[in-house]
Coordinates of C-alpha atoms in Angstrom, one line a residue:
Chain A
M106 CA 55.0 129.3 70.5
S107 CA 58.5 128.8 71.8
E108 CA 57.9 131.9 74.0
T109 CA 55.0 130.3 75.8
T110 CA 56.8 127.0 76.4
T111 CA 59.8 128.7 78.0
T112 CA 57.8 131.2 80.2
A113 CA 55.1 128.8 81.4
P114 CA 57.1 126.6 83.7
A115 CA 58.9 129.6 85.1
S116 CA 55.6 131.2 86.2
T117 CA 54.2 128.1 87.8
T118 CA 57.4 127.3 89.8
P119 CA 58.3 130.2 92.0
R120 CA 61.4 128.6 93.5
P121 CA 64.7 130.4 92.7
P122 CA 66.6 129.3 89.6
S123 CA 69.0 126.4 90.2
R124 CA 72.7 126.8 90.5
I125 CA 73.2 125.5 86.9
S126 CA 70.7 127.9 85.3
R127 CA 72.3 130.8 87.2
T128 CA 75.7 129.8 85.9
F129 CA 74.5 129.6 82.4
H130 CA 72.1 132.6 82.7
I131 CA 74.7 134.7 81.0
L132 CA 74.9 132.3 78.1
G133 CA 71.1 132.6 77.7
L134 CA 71.4 136.3 77.4
L135 CA 73.9 135.8 74.6
R136 CA 70.9 135.7 72.2
E137 CA 70.8 139.5 72.4
S138 CA 74.3 139.9 71.1
P139 CA 74.7 139.1 67.3
V140 CA 78.5 139.3 67.6
G141 CA 78.5 136.8 70.5
M142 CA 76.0 134.5 68.7
F143 CA 78.2 134.5 65.6
G144 CA 81.2 133.7 67.7
A145 CA 79.4 130.9 69.5
A146 CA 78.3 129.5 66.1
L147 CA 81.9 129.4 64.8
I148 CA 83.1 127.6 67.9
L149 CA 80.2 125.1 67.9
F150 CA 80.9 124.4 64.3
W151 CA 84.5 123.4 65.0
V152 CA 83.6 121.5 68.2
A153 CA 81.0 119.6 66.2
M154 CA 83.6 118.8 63.5
A155 CA 86.1 117.7 66.2
I156 CA 83.5 115.4 67.8
L157 CA 82.1 114.0 64.5
A158 CA 85.5 113.5 62.8
P159 CA 85.5 109.7 63.3
L160 CA 82.0 109.5 61.9
L161 CA 82.3 111.7 58.8
P162 CA 83.0 110.0 55.5
L163 CA 86.6 111.3 55.3
Y164 CA 89.8 109.9 53.8
D165 CA 92.4 108.8 56.3
P166 CA 94.3 112.0 57.3
L167 CA 97.6 110.1 57.2
E168 CA 97.3 108.1 54.0
P169 CA 99.2 109.4 50.9
L170 CA 96.7 109.2 48.0
A171 CA 97.6 111.6 45.2
P172 CA 99.9 114.6 45.8
F173 CA 99.1 118.2 44.9
Q174 CA 95.5 117.8 43.8
P175 CA 93.6 121.1 43.5
M176 CA 90.3 121.7 45.2
G177 CA 87.5 119.5 44.0
A178 CA 89.7 117.1 42.2
A179 CA 88.5 113.5 41.6
A180 CA 90.1 110.9 43.9
P181 CA 91.5 107.7 42.5
D182 CA 88.8 105.7 44.2
G183 CA 85.9 107.7 42.6
G184 CA 85.5 110.2 45.5
T185 CA 86.3 113.9 45.6
F186 CA 89.2 115.8 47.3
W187 CA 86.9 118.8 48.2
L188 CA 89.8 120.9 49.4
G189 CA 92.6 119.1 47.4
T190 CA 95.6 117.2 48.8
D191 CA 98.9 118.3 50.2
H192 CA 102.5 117.6 49.1
K193 CA 102.4 114.1 50.4
G194 CA 99.0 113.4 48.8
R195 CA 97.0 113.5 52.0
D196 CA 93.4 114.8 51.9
I197 CA 93.3 118.4 53.2
L198 CA 89.7 118.4 54.3
S199 CA 90.3 115.3 56.4
R200 CA 93.5 116.8 57.9
V201 CA 91.8 120.1 58.8
I202 CA 88.9 118.4 60.5
W203 CA 91.1 115.9 62.4
G204 CA 93.4 118.9 63.2
S205 CA 90.5 120.7 64.8
Q206 CA 90.1 117.8 67.2
R207 CA 93.7 117.8 68.1
V208 CA 94.0 121.6 68.7
L209 CA 90.8 121.8 70.6
I210 CA 91.7 118.9 72.9
W211 CA 95.2 120.2 73.7
A212 CA 94.0 123.9 74.0
T213 CA 91.2 122.9 76.4
L214 CA 93.4 120.7 78.5
S215 CA 96.2 123.4 78.7
T216 CA 93.7 126.1 79.6
V217 CA 92.0 124.0 82.3
V218 CA 95.4 123.2 83.9
A219 CA 96.5 126.9 83.7
Y220 CA 93.2 127.9 85.3
L221 CA 93.5 125.4 88.1
V222 CA 97.0 126.7 88.9
G223 CA 96.1 130.3 88.4
M224 CA 92.9 130.1 90.5
L225 CA 94.8 128.4 93.3
M226 CA 97.5 131.0 93.3
G227 CA 95.1 133.8 93.0
S228 CA 92.9 132.7 95.9
M229 CA 96.0 132.1 98.1
A230 CA 97.4 135.6 97.2
G231 CA 94.0 137.3 97.6
Y232 CA 92.6 135.5 100.7
L233 CA 95.7 134.6 102.7
G234 CA 97.5 137.9 101.9
G235 CA 100.7 138.8 103.7
W236 CA 103.8 136.9 102.6
W237 CA 101.8 134.6 100.4
D238 CA 100.6 137.5 98.4
E239 CA 104.1 139.1 98.2
I240 CA 105.8 135.9 96.9
I241 CA 103.0 134.8 94.5
S242 CA 102.6 138.3 93.1
F243 CA 106.4 138.7 92.6
L244 CA 106.7 135.4 90.9
S245 CA 103.8 136.3 88.6
N246 CA 105.5 139.6 87.7
V247 CA 108.7 137.8 86.8
L248 CA 106.9 135.4 84.5
L249 CA 104.7 138.2 83.0
S250 CA 107.9 140.2 82.2
F251 CA 108.8 137.6 79.6
P252 CA 107.3 138.2 76.1
V253 CA 105.0 135.2 75.8
M254 CA 106.5 133.6 72.7
I255 CA 110.0 133.8 74.2
L256 CA 108.8 132.0 77.3
F257 CA 107.2 129.3 75.1
V258 CA 110.4 128.9 73.0
I259 CA 112.6 128.6 76.1
I260 CA 110.4 126.1 77.9
I261 CA 110.0 123.9 74.8
T262 CA 113.8 124.1 74.1
L263 CA 114.6 123.0 77.6
L264 CA 111.9 120.3 77.9
G265 CA 111.4 119.2 74.3
A266 CA 108.4 119.3 72.1
S267 CA 105.5 117.2 73.3
G268 CA 101.9 117.6 74.3
L269 CA 102.6 117.5 78.0
N270 CA 105.3 120.1 77.7
I271 CA 102.9 122.4 75.8
V272 CA 100.5 122.1 78.7
I273 CA 103.4 123.1 81.0
A274 CA 104.4 126.0 78.8
V275 CA 100.9 127.3 78.5
T276 CA 100.5 127.0 82.3
F277 CA 103.6 129.0 82.9
A278 CA 102.5 131.7 80.4
S279 CA 98.8 131.9 81.4
A280 CA 98.6 131.2 85.1
P281 CA 100.2 134.5 86.2
G282 CA 97.6 136.5 84.3
I283 CA 94.7 134.3 85.7
M284 CA 96.2 134.7 89.2
R285 CA 96.1 138.5 88.9
I286 CA 92.5 138.5 87.9
V287 CA 91.4 136.0 90.6
R288 CA 93.4 137.9 93.2
G289 CA 91.7 141.1 92.3
L290 CA 88.2 139.5 92.5
I291 CA 89.0 137.8 95.8
L292 CA 90.3 141.0 97.4
D293 CA 86.9 142.5 96.5
L294 CA 84.9 139.5 97.7
R295 CA 86.7 138.7 100.9
T296 CA 85.0 141.5 102.8
R297 CA 81.5 140.2 102.0
D298 CA 79.1 139.1 104.8
Y299 CA 79.0 135.5 103.8
V300 CA 82.8 135.3 104.1
F301 CA 82.5 136.6 107.7
A302 CA 79.7 134.2 108.4
A303 CA 81.9 131.3 107.2
Q304 CA 84.8 132.5 109.3
T305 CA 82.6 132.8 112.3
R306 CA 81.4 129.2 111.7
G307 CA 85.0 128.2 112.0
E308 CA 85.5 127.1 108.4
S309 CA 89.0 126.5 107.2
A310 CA 90.7 128.9 104.8
W311 CA 90.6 126.3 102.0
Y312 CA 86.9 125.8 102.4
I313 CA 86.3 129.6 102.2
M314 CA 88.5 130.0 99.2
L315 CA 87.2 127.0 97.3
V316 CA 83.5 126.9 98.3
E317 CA 82.6 130.5 99.2
L318 CA 84.9 132.8 97.1
L319 CA 85.8 131.1 93.8
P320 CA 82.2 130.2 92.8
N321 CA 81.3 133.9 93.3
A322 CA 84.1 135.1 91.1
R323 CA 83.1 133.1 88.1
G324 CA 81.4 135.9 86.0
P325 CA 84.5 137.8 84.8
L326 CA 86.4 134.5 84.7
I327 CA 84.1 133.0 82.0
V328 CA 84.9 135.9 79.7
D329 CA 88.6 135.6 80.4
A330 CA 88.6 131.8 79.9
C331 CA 87.0 132.3 76.5
L332 CA 89.7 134.8 75.4
R333 CA 92.4 132.6 76.9
L334 CA 91.2 129.5 75.0
G335 CA 91.6 131.5 71.9
Y336 CA 95.1 132.6 72.9
T337 CA 96.0 129.0 73.7
V338 CA 94.8 127.8 70.3
V339 CA 97.0 130.5 68.7
A340 CA 99.9 129.5 70.9
I341 CA 99.6 125.8 70.0
A342 CA 99.3 126.5 66.3
T343 CA 102.2 128.9 66.4
L344 CA 104.4 126.4 68.1
G345 CA 103.3 123.9 65.5
F346 CA 104.2 126.4 62.8
L347 CA 107.7 126.9 64.4
G348 CA 108.2 123.1 64.5
L349 CA 108.2 123.2 68.3
G350 CA 104.7 121.8 68.8
L351 CA 102.9 118.5 68.8
P352 CA 104.9 115.9 66.9
P353 CA 104.0 114.9 63.4
P354 CA 102.5 113.0 61.5
E355 CA 99.2 113.6 63.2
P356 CA 97.5 116.6 61.5
D357 CA 98.2 119.9 63.2
W358 CA 97.1 123.2 61.7
G359 CA 100.3 125.1 62.4
L360 CA 102.5 122.3 61.1
M361 CA 100.2 122.0 57.9
I362 CA 100.9 125.7 57.2
K363 CA 104.7 125.3 57.9
E364 CA 104.9 122.4 55.4
A365 CA 102.8 124.1 52.8
V366 CA 104.4 127.5 52.7
P367 CA 107.6 126.6 50.8
L368 CA 105.4 125.0 48.1
G369 CA 102.9 127.9 48.1
S370 CA 103.6 128.9 44.5
F371 CA 102.0 125.9 43.0
A372 CA 99.8 124.5 45.8
G373 CA 98.5 127.7 47.5
H374 CA 95.3 126.0 48.8
A375 CA 97.4 123.7 51.1
M376 CA 98.4 126.7 53.2
V377 CA 95.3 128.9 52.8
V378 CA 92.9 126.2 54.1
P379 CA 94.4 125.6 57.5
A380 CA 95.1 129.4 57.9
V381 CA 91.4 130.1 57.3
A382 CA 90.3 127.3 59.6
L383 CA 92.6 128.6 62.4
S384 CA 91.5 132.2 62.0
S385 CA 87.8 131.3 62.0
L386 CA 88.2 129.4 65.3
I387 CA 90.1 132.3 67.0
L388 CA 87.6 134.7 65.6
G389 CA 84.9 132.6 67.2
F390 CA 86.5 132.8 70.7
N391 CA 87.2 136.6 70.4
M392 CA 83.7 137.4 69.2
L393 CA 82.1 135.2 71.9
A394 CA 84.2 136.9 74.6
D395 CA 83.2 140.3 73.1
G396 CA 79.5 139.4 73.2
L397 CA 79.8 138.0 76.8
R398 CA 81.6 141.1 78.0
E399 CA 79.1 143.4 76.4
I400 CA 76.2 141.6 78.1
S401 CA 77.9 141.4 81.5
L402 CA 78.6 145.1 81.4
R403 CA 74.9 145.8 80.7
D404 CA 73.5 144.4 83.9
Chain B
M780 CA 106.5 161.0 92.2
L781 CA 110.2 160.5 93.0
I782 CA 109.4 157.8 95.5
L783 CA 107.2 156.0 92.9
T784 CA 109.9 156.2 90.3
L785 CA 112.5 154.8 92.7
R786 CA 110.2 152.0 93.8
R787 CA 109.4 151.1 90.2
L788 CA 113.1 151.2 89.4
A789 CA 113.9 148.9 92.3
S790 CA 111.3 146.3 91.3
M791 CA 112.6 146.5 87.8
L792 CA 116.1 145.7 88.9
L793 CA 114.9 142.9 91.2
I794 CA 113.0 141.3 88.3
M795 CA 116.0 141.5 86.0
L796 CA 118.1 139.9 88.7
V797 CA 115.7 137.0 89.2
V798 CA 115.3 136.5 85.5
S799 CA 119.0 136.5 84.9
F800 CA 119.5 134.0 87.8
L801 CA 116.8 131.7 86.4
L802 CA 118.3 131.8 83.0
F803 CA 121.7 131.0 84.2
A804 CA 120.5 128.2 86.4
L805 CA 118.4 126.7 83.7
F806 CA 121.0 126.8 81.0
E807 CA 124.4 126.5 82.7
T808 CA 123.9 124.4 85.8
D809 CA 124.8 121.3 83.9
K810 CA 128.5 122.0 83.1
L811 CA 129.2 119.0 81.0
D812 CA 126.1 119.7 78.9
V813 CA 127.4 123.2 78.2
A814 CA 130.8 121.9 77.1
G815 CA 129.1 119.3 74.9
K816 CA 127.1 122.0 73.2
V817 CA 130.2 124.2 72.6
L818 CA 132.5 121.4 71.5
G819 CA 130.0 119.4 69.6
P820 CA 128.5 115.9 70.2
Y821 CA 131.7 114.1 69.2
S822 CA 134.0 115.7 71.7
S823 CA 135.6 113.4 74.2
E824 CA 135.1 113.6 78.0
E825 CA 138.7 114.8 78.4
Q826 CA 138.3 117.6 75.9
R827 CA 135.2 118.8 77.7
E828 CA 136.9 118.7 81.1
I829 CA 139.8 120.7 79.7
W830 CA 137.5 123.2 78.1
L831 CA 135.6 123.6 81.4
E832 CA 138.8 124.1 83.4
K833 CA 140.1 126.7 80.8
N834 CA 136.8 128.7 80.8
G835 CA 136.4 128.9 84.5
Y836 CA 133.5 126.5 84.7
N837 CA 135.0 124.6 87.7
E838 CA 134.4 127.6 90.0
P839 CA 131.5 127.5 92.4
F840 CA 128.1 128.1 90.9
L841 CA 127.4 131.5 92.5
K842 CA 130.8 132.8 91.6
R843 CA 130.3 131.8 88.0
Y844 CA 126.9 133.6 88.1
V845 CA 128.4 136.8 89.4
V846 CA 131.2 136.7 86.7
W847 CA 128.5 136.0 84.0
V848 CA 126.3 138.9 85.1
G849 CA 129.4 141.2 85.2
N850 CA 130.3 140.3 81.7
A851 CA 126.7 140.6 80.5
L852 CA 126.5 144.1 82.0
R853 CA 129.6 145.1 80.0
G854 CA 127.9 143.7 76.9
D855 CA 130.0 140.5 76.7
F856 CA 127.7 137.5 76.2
G857 CA 130.4 135.1 75.0
Q858 CA 130.8 133.5 71.7
S859 CA 127.9 132.2 69.6
I860 CA 128.3 128.4 69.2
Q861 CA 126.5 128.4 65.9
L862 CA 127.8 131.5 64.2
K863 CA 131.3 131.6 65.7
V864 CA 131.2 135.3 66.4
P865 CA 130.8 137.3 69.6
V866 CA 127.1 137.3 70.6
S867 CA 127.0 141.0 71.2
E868 CA 128.1 141.7 67.6
V869 CA 125.4 139.6 65.9
L870 CA 122.8 140.7 68.5
G871 CA 123.4 144.4 67.9
Q872 CA 123.0 144.0 64.1
R873 CA 119.9 141.9 64.4
L874 CA 118.3 144.3 67.0
A875 CA 118.9 147.1 64.5
N876 CA 117.1 145.2 61.8
T877 CA 114.1 144.5 64.1
G878 CA 114.3 148.2 65.0
I879 CA 113.6 149.1 61.4
L880 CA 110.6 146.8 61.4
A881 CA 109.3 148.2 64.7
L882 CA 109.8 151.8 63.5
C883 CA 107.8 151.2 60.3
L884 CA 105.2 149.4 62.3
F885 CA 104.8 152.2 64.9
L886 CA 104.9 155.0 62.4
L887 CA 101.9 153.4 60.6
M888 CA 100.1 151.8 63.6
I889 CA 99.9 154.8 65.9
P890 CA 98.1 157.3 63.6
I891 CA 95.8 154.7 62.0
S892 CA 94.7 153.0 65.2
L893 CA 94.2 156.2 67.1
T894 CA 92.1 157.6 64.3
M895 CA 90.0 154.4 64.1
G896 CA 89.6 154.3 67.9
I897 CA 88.6 158.0 68.2
F898 CA 86.1 157.8 65.4
A899 CA 84.6 154.7 66.8
G900 CA 84.5 155.9 70.4
M901 CA 83.0 159.4 69.5
K902 CA 79.6 157.9 69.1
E903 CA 79.2 154.6 71.0
G904 CA 76.9 152.2 69.3
S905 CA 76.6 154.1 66.0
F906 CA 77.0 152.3 62.7
R907 CA 80.6 153.6 62.3
D908 CA 81.4 152.3 65.8
R909 CA 80.0 148.9 65.0
A910 CA 81.9 148.7 61.7
I911 CA 85.2 149.7 63.2
S912 CA 84.8 147.5 66.2
V913 CA 84.0 144.4 64.1
T914 CA 86.8 145.1 61.7
S915 CA 89.3 145.3 64.6
V916 CA 88.1 142.1 66.2
V917 CA 88.5 140.3 62.9
T918 CA 92.0 141.6 62.1
T919 CA 93.1 140.9 65.7
S920 CA 91.8 137.4 65.5
I921 CA 94.0 136.3 62.7
P922 CA 97.2 135.0 64.1
E923 CA 100.4 136.5 62.6
F924 CA 101.4 133.4 60.7
A925 CA 97.9 132.9 59.4
S926 CA 97.7 136.4 58.0
A927 CA 101.3 136.1 56.7
T928 CA 100.1 133.0 54.9
L929 CA 97.0 134.7 53.5
L930 CA 98.8 137.8 52.5
S931 CA 101.5 135.9 50.7
A932 CA 99.0 133.7 49.0
I933 CA 97.5 136.9 47.5
F934 CA 100.4 139.2 47.0
V935 CA 103.3 136.8 46.4
F936 CA 101.8 133.7 44.8
S937 CA 98.7 135.0 43.0
L938 CA 99.6 138.6 42.0
G939 CA 103.4 138.3 42.2
W940 CA 103.7 141.9 43.4
L941 CA 105.9 141.4 46.4
P942 CA 108.8 139.0 47.3
G943 CA 107.9 136.1 49.6
T944 CA 111.1 136.3 51.6
S945 CA 112.7 139.2 53.3
S946 CA 116.2 138.0 53.9
M947 CA 117.6 141.3 52.3
S948 CA 120.5 139.2 50.9
G949 CA 120.9 141.6 48.0
G950 CA 121.1 144.7 50.1
F951 CA 118.3 146.8 51.7
D952 CA 115.0 146.6 49.7
W953 CA 111.9 148.3 51.0
K954 CA 109.7 146.0 49.0
Q955 CA 110.8 143.2 51.3
L956 CA 109.6 145.1 54.3
V957 CA 106.0 145.5 53.1
L958 CA 104.7 142.1 54.0
P959 CA 106.3 141.7 57.5
V960 CA 105.2 145.2 58.5
A961 CA 101.7 144.6 57.1
V962 CA 101.3 141.4 59.0
L963 CA 102.4 143.0 62.3
L964 CA 100.2 146.0 61.6
L965 CA 97.1 144.0 60.8
Y966 CA 97.4 142.2 64.1
D967 CA 98.3 145.1 66.3
L968 CA 96.0 147.8 64.7
G969 CA 92.8 146.3 66.0
Y970 CA 94.0 145.9 69.5
V971 CA 95.2 149.5 70.0
A972 CA 92.1 150.8 68.1
R973 CA 89.8 148.9 70.6
M974 CA 91.7 150.3 73.6
T975 CA 91.5 153.8 72.2
R976 CA 87.8 153.3 71.4
A977 CA 87.0 152.2 75.0
S978 CA 88.9 155.1 76.5
M979 CA 87.3 157.6 74.1
A980 CA 83.8 156.2 74.7
E981 CA 84.3 156.5 78.5
V982 CA 85.4 160.2 78.2
M983 CA 82.5 161.0 75.9
T984 CA 80.0 160.0 78.6
S985 CA 81.6 162.2 81.2
Q986 CA 80.0 165.3 82.7
Y987 CA 82.5 167.8 81.4
I988 CA 82.0 166.8 77.8
R989 CA 78.2 167.1 78.2
T990 CA 78.8 170.6 79.7
A991 CA 81.0 171.6 76.9
I992 CA 78.5 170.5 74.3
L993 CA 75.6 172.1 76.1
K994 CA 77.6 175.4 76.4
G995 CA 77.4 175.5 72.6
I996 CA 81.1 174.9 71.9
P997 CA 81.4 173.5 68.3
Y998 CA 81.5 169.6 68.3
R999 CA 84.8 169.6 66.5
R1000 CA 86.4 171.7 69.2
V1001 CA 84.9 169.7 72.0
I1002 CA 86.5 166.6 70.5
L1003 CA 89.9 168.1 69.7
K1004 CA 90.4 170.3 72.7
H1005 CA 88.4 168.6 75.5
A1006 CA 87.9 164.9 74.8
L1007 CA 91.2 163.9 73.2
R1008 CA 93.4 165.2 76.0
N1009 CA 91.9 162.7 78.4
A1010 CA 91.1 160.0 76.0
L1011 CA 94.7 159.5 74.8
I1012 CA 96.1 158.7 78.2
A1013 CA 95.2 155.1 78.2
P1014 CA 96.3 154.4 74.6
F1015 CA 99.7 155.8 75.5
T1016 CA 100.1 153.0 78.0
V1017 CA 98.8 150.5 75.6
I1018 CA 101.2 151.5 72.9
M1019 CA 104.2 151.3 75.2
L1020 CA 103.2 147.8 76.2
Q1021 CA 103.0 146.8 72.5
L1022 CA 106.8 146.6 72.6
N1023 CA 106.5 143.5 74.8
W1024 CA 104.0 142.0 72.4
L1025 CA 106.2 142.9 69.4
L1026 CA 109.2 140.9 70.8
S1027 CA 106.8 137.9 70.7
G1028 CA 105.3 138.7 67.4
V1029 CA 108.6 139.2 65.5
I1030 CA 109.6 135.6 66.2
V1031 CA 106.9 134.2 64.0
V1032 CA 107.0 137.0 61.4
E1033 CA 110.7 137.0 61.0
V1034 CA 110.8 133.2 60.8
F1035 CA 108.0 133.2 58.2
F1036 CA 109.7 135.8 56.0
A1037 CA 113.3 134.8 56.8
Y1038 CA 114.0 138.3 57.9
K1039 CA 117.3 138.6 59.7
G1040 CA 116.2 140.2 62.9
F1041 CA 116.1 139.6 66.6
G1042 CA 113.2 137.0 66.5
S1043 CA 114.8 134.8 63.9
L1044 CA 118.1 134.9 65.8
L1045 CA 116.4 133.7 69.0
Y1046 CA 114.5 131.0 67.1
D1047 CA 117.6 129.7 65.3
A1048 CA 119.5 129.7 68.6
A1049 CA 116.7 127.8 70.3
V1050 CA 116.6 125.1 67.6
F1051 CA 120.4 124.8 67.4
G1052 CA 120.9 124.9 71.2
D1053 CA 123.1 128.0 71.0
I1054 CA 122.7 128.7 74.7
Y1055 CA 124.8 132.0 74.9
V1056 CA 122.6 133.5 72.2
I1057 CA 119.4 132.3 73.9
E1058 CA 120.5 133.8 77.2
A1059 CA 121.5 137.2 75.6
C1060 CA 118.3 137.4 73.5
T1061 CA 116.1 136.6 76.5
L1062 CA 117.9 139.1 78.8
V1063 CA 117.5 141.8 76.2
A1064 CA 113.8 141.0 75.5
V1065 CA 113.0 140.9 79.2
F1066 CA 114.8 144.2 79.7
V1067 CA 112.9 145.9 76.9
A1068 CA 109.7 144.5 78.3
V1069 CA 110.3 145.6 81.8
F1070 CA 111.7 149.0 80.8
S1071 CA 108.7 149.8 78.5
Q1072 CA 106.4 148.8 81.4
F1073 CA 108.4 151.2 83.6
I1074 CA 108.1 154.1 81.1
S1075 CA 104.4 153.4 80.6
D1076 CA 103.8 153.5 84.4
I1077 CA 105.7 156.7 84.9
G1078 CA 104.2 158.3 81.8
Y1079 CA 100.7 157.3 82.9
T1080 CA 101.3 159.0 86.3
M1081 CA 102.6 162.1 84.7
L1082 CA 99.8 162.4 82.2
N1083 CA 97.1 161.7 84.7
P1084 CA 97.2 164.1 87.6
R1085 CA 94.4 162.4 89.4
I1086 CA 96.6 159.4 90.4
R1087 CA 99.7 161.4 91.1
F1088 CA 100.6 161.3 94.8

């Protein structure tokens, strides 16, 4: 039934698929990859949790209720602590769900900023070439020669721990890698006919970079963005774990683990729950990227 | 080949130069801040000025930088503010500890991940390939401190088999090495295995392997004599580059298990504001990263005659 409804309009309208459907064509193909579907499901689950957090019947993630309750314990007001409570008596289920919102917002924001910077750098290095390329590539090599976590620790030590500084740190760490990929793609695309056509029309270099080249480089970038979102989630959580991340008391997965580990001998669930949540989200990003790569290699 | 080596060497030196200048500029431009960190927050303005004068901080910036680089090249990174001992002394000791960790990791990781990758890549798309690939995605997806949490929940808190901290305060104890190495191994294994698999799978589809099989050479022999030789070039590069990752990974793992290595030294210094230790650690880390990249580039060129020029 669903087959006929999806194919029927396509056969009656012979016009080429719209820009949006072409962009998401690859996501439609994802149905053929079980690994990718599973990854997408994991991500969708956490995104749904993050969006629905204010609507779900949860305890206040900041309110101390009853400390060290095990999983499924009864709450004082007659409810249930499905995943128990932490050392301050805060409901872990509520903190994990609110924590997903926080990590997803900051990871997305950081990745988007890193992408904007990386794509700009990459297009300039690839399209303008010459000294631009030399300087941008050298700066990227310098930044890429730092082990990532060391770069994070140095930047956060110098600037202090805050959301904005995490965005800056992620941009410094990720933009050089994005720049390299974009530069490679642009070097390949810049000899295409449509670029010559635009040059002959007298379009400016910025127009060609932003309107002609970048949209055509999106394929490999989607896979990379997916992986990078995963890395950024790891980075934000790791900084939280090291005490260099987003400031408390707002729930943060990394910080939850940091606080729970010293008490692990009698409240193990308080550290296991956020660790499992974090791992499942990263697994989602990696599996989705794997599925997308497999599909894009096929055609 | 010689020209390539020299060019790589030159770019390596240039990167080290820029990195050292950046570090120096970031941490030591503000002289009064340095003096405040060394003498403590309650030192008076006068004391700081005297200290700055005595330690040559009133020289021009560039001259200070040259002196600093000269000292660093001779292994003199100054005195640790927090630990009150020469930085080179504590750094050497901590690097040796991390070296033990890295040695154990590589001794286990290389054979296991190569075997996994080769078996998976031998027959692309087979059940064995799928199983190994999915396993390696899963293990690589678990961040180090999450797997450290899960492993200690099982082996330390539930079963009580292993110690939860690895500070080695009562002398060397191999039991304290198990969990840190396991955490690093779990994360790194999958990555190298996937790279090996991709390289092996690519070789297996090449013409010369098909010819060898069609000639009737036993399958075992085709794999061992013909395929592996080419399939192992890419993993060599990947394994060398793991050194760069390791310097990141050990920060989290050593902080988690309180292991007295390079990573926890850098972390403590960063939290305390021990600038001389931060500078020294970062320089060493970037040097190791750049040098392993250099070795991997040169090694790749030597192993792969097709790109030698």
